[in-house]
Tab-separated table of C-alpha atoms and ligand atoms in Angstrom:
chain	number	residue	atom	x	y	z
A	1	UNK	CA	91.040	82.437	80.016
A	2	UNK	CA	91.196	85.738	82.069
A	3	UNK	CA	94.925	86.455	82.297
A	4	UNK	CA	95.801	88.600	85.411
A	5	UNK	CA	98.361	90.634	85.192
A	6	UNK	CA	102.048	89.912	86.657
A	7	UNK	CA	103.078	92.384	89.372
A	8	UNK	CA	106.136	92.885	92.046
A	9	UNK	CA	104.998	94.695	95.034
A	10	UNK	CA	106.948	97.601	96.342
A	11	UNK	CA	106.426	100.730	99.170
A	12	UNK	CA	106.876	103.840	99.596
A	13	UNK	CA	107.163	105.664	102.575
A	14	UNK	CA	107.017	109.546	103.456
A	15	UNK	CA	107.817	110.491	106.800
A	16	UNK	CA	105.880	114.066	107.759
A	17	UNK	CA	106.458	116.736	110.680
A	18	UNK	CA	102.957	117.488	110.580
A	19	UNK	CA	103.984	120.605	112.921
A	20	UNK	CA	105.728	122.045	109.935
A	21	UNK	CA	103.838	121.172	107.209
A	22	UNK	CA	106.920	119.186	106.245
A	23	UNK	CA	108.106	115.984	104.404
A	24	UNK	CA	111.488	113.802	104.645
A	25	UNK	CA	112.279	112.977	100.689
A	26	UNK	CA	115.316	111.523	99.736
A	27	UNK	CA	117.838	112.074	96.955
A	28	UNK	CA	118.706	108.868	95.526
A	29	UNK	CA	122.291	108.262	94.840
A	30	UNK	CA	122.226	105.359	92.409
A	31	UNK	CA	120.460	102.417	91.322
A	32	UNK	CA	116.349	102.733	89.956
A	33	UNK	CA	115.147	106.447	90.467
A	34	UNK	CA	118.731	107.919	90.664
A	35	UNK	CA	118.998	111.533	90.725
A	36	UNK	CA	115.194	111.984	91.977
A	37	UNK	CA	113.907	113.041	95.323
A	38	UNK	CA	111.337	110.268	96.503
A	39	UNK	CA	110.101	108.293	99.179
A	40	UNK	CA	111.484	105.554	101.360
A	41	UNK	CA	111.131	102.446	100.132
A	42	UNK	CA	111.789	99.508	97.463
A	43	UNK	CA	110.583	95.709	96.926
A	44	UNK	CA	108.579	93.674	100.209
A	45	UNK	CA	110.667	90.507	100.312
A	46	UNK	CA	108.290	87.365	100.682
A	47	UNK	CA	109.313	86.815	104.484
A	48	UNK	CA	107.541	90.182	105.797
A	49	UNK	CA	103.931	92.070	105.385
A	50	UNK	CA	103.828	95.095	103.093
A	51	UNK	CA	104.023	97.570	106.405
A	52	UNK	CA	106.695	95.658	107.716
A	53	UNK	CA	108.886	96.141	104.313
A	54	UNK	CA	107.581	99.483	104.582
A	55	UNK	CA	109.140	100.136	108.022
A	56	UNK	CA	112.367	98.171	106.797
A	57	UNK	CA	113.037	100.538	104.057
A	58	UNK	CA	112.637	103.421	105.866
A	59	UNK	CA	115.045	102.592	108.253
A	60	UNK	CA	117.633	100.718	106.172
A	61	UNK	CA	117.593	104.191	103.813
A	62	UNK	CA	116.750	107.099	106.289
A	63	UNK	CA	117.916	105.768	109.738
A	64	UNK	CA	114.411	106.417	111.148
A	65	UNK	CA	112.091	104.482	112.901
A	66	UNK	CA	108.455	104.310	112.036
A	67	UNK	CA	106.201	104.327	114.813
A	68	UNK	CA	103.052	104.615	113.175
A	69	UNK	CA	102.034	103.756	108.998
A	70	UNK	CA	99.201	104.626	107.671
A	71	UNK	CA	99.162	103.394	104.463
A	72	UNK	CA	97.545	106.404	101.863
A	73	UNK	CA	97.681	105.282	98.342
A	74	UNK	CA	98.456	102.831	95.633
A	75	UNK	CA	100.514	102.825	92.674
A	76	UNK	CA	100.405	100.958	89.478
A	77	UNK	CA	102.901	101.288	86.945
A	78	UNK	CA	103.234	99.595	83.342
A	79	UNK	CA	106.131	99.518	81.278
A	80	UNK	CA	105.782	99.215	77.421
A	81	UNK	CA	108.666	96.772	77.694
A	82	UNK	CA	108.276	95.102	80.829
A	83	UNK	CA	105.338	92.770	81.026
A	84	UNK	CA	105.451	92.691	85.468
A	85	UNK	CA	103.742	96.156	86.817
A	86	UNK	CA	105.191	97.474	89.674
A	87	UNK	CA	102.603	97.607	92.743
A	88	UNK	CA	103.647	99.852	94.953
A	89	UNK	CA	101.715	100.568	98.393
A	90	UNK	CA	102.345	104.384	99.454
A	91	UNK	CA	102.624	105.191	103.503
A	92	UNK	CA	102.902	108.225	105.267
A	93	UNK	CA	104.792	108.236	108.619
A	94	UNK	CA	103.356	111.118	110.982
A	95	UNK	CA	105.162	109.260	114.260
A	96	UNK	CA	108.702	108.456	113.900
A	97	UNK	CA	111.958	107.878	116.120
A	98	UNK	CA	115.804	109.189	115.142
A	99	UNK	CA	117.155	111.112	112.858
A	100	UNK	CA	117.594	111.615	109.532
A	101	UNK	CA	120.662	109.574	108.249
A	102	UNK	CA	122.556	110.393	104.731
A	103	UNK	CA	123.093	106.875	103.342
A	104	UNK	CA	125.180	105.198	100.343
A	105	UNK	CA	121.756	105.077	98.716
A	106	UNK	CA	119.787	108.363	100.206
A	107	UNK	CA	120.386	111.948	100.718
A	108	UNK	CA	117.672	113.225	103.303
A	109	UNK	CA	116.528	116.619	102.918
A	110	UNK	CA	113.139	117.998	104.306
A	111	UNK	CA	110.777	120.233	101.991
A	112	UNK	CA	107.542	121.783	102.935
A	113	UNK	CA	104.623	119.564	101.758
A	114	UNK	CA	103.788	122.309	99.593
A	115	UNK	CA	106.881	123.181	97.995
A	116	UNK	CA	107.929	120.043	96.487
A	117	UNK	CA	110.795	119.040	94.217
A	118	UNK	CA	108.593	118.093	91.635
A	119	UNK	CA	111.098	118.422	88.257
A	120	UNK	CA	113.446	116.823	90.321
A	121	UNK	CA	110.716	113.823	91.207
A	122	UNK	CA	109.042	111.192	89.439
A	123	UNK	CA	106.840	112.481	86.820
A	124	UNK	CA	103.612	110.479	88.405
A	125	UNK	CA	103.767	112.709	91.646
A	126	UNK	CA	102.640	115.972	90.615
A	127	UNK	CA	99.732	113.659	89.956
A	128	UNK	CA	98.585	112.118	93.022
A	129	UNK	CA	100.795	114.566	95.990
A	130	UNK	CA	97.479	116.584	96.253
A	131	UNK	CA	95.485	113.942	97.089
A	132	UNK	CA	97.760	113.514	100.432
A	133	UNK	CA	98.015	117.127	101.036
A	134	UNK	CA	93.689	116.513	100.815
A	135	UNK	CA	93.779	113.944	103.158
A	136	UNK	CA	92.445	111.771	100.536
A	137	UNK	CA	93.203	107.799	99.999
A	138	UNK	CA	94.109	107.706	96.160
A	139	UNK	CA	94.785	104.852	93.581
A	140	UNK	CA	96.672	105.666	90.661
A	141	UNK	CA	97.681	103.795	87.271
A	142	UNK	CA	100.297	105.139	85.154
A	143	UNK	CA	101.902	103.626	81.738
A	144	UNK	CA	105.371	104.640	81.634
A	145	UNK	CA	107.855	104.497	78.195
A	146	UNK	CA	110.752	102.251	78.706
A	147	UNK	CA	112.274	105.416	79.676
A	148	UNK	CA	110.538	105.345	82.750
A	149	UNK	CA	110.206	109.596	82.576
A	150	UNK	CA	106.976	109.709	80.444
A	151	UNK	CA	103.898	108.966	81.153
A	152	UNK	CA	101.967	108.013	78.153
A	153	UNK	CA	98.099	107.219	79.988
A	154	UNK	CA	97.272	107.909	83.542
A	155	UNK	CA	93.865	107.288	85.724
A	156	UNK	CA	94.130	108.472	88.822
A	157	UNK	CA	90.798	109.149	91.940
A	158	UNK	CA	90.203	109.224	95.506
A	159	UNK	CA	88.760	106.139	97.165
A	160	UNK	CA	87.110	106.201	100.394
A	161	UNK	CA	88.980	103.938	102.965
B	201	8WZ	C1	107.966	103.546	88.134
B	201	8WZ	C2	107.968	104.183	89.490
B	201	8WZ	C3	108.445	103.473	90.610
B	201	8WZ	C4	108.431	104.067	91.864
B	201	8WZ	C5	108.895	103.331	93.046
B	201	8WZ	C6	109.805	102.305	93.122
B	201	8WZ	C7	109.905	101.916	94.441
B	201	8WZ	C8	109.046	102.693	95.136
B	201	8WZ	O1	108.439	103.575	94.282
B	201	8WZ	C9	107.962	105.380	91.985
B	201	8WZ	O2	107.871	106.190	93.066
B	201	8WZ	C10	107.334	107.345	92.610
B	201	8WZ	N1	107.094	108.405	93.423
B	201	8WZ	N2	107.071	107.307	91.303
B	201	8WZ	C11	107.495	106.067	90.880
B	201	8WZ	C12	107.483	105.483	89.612
């Protein structure tokens, strides 16, 4: 009778110039997270791996071309009107090809990894970003309202990889 719990899987994907302490965020221009600075990424279709949607994103939204993923964290996010969480797998990208591409979807813009956007970001990444900047694998779980800005119950920790 143990019920598990619906989820769609998604990435997330931060490419960093580790020479600069810097990271590649994007502005999104419409569609879900519009008008916040995030990560690469959006939903692994059920032809490819979670890296390999990983990858896809970041090239189909930034125009660059991973070359290594390390995958750093995981998400979990519940909606109090959506009964599927979203599952989403978070990379960073420390070797990558090209150039940062605007896109009908994206606006690039690099910010030092300590000196991020964060009232301009999802409100769940103040919450786990220092993790990363630790060097730390992290698993988060955040309830959202329905509109999708507050958190009402978080759990977040380091796990050991
Ligand atoms: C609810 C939610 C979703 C995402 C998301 C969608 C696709 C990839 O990530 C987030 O990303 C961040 N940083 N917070 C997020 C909250």
């Amino acid at each position: 009778e143990h019920q598990a719990m619906p989820h769609r899987l998604y990435t997330l994907v931060f490419p960093l110039d580790t020479q600069n302490d810097k990271v590649l965020l994007g502005m999104k221009k419409r569609g879900f997270g519009r008008d916040k600075y995030n990560g690469f990424g959006g939903k692994v279709e059920v032809n490819e791996t979670i890296p390999e949607g990983a990858s896809r994103e970041l090239h189909e939204e930034s125009g660059l071309v991973a070359k290594s993923l390390n995958q750093c964290g995981l998400l979990l996010f519940y909606f109090e009107n959506d009964p599927v969480a979203m599952e989403v797998h978070v990379f960073l990208v420390h070797k990558y090809e090209g150039t940062a591409v605007e896109s009908d979807e994206m606006r690039p813009q690099w910010f030092g990894t300590r000196d991020m956007p964060f009232p301009l970001m999802w409100a769940d990444d103040s919450r786990w970003w220092p993790y990363v900047l630790k060097d730390q694998k992290f698993v988060g779980q955040f309830w959202l309202k329905a509109d999708q800005a507050t958190i009402t119950r978080e759990r977040h920790f380091a796990v050991d990889s």
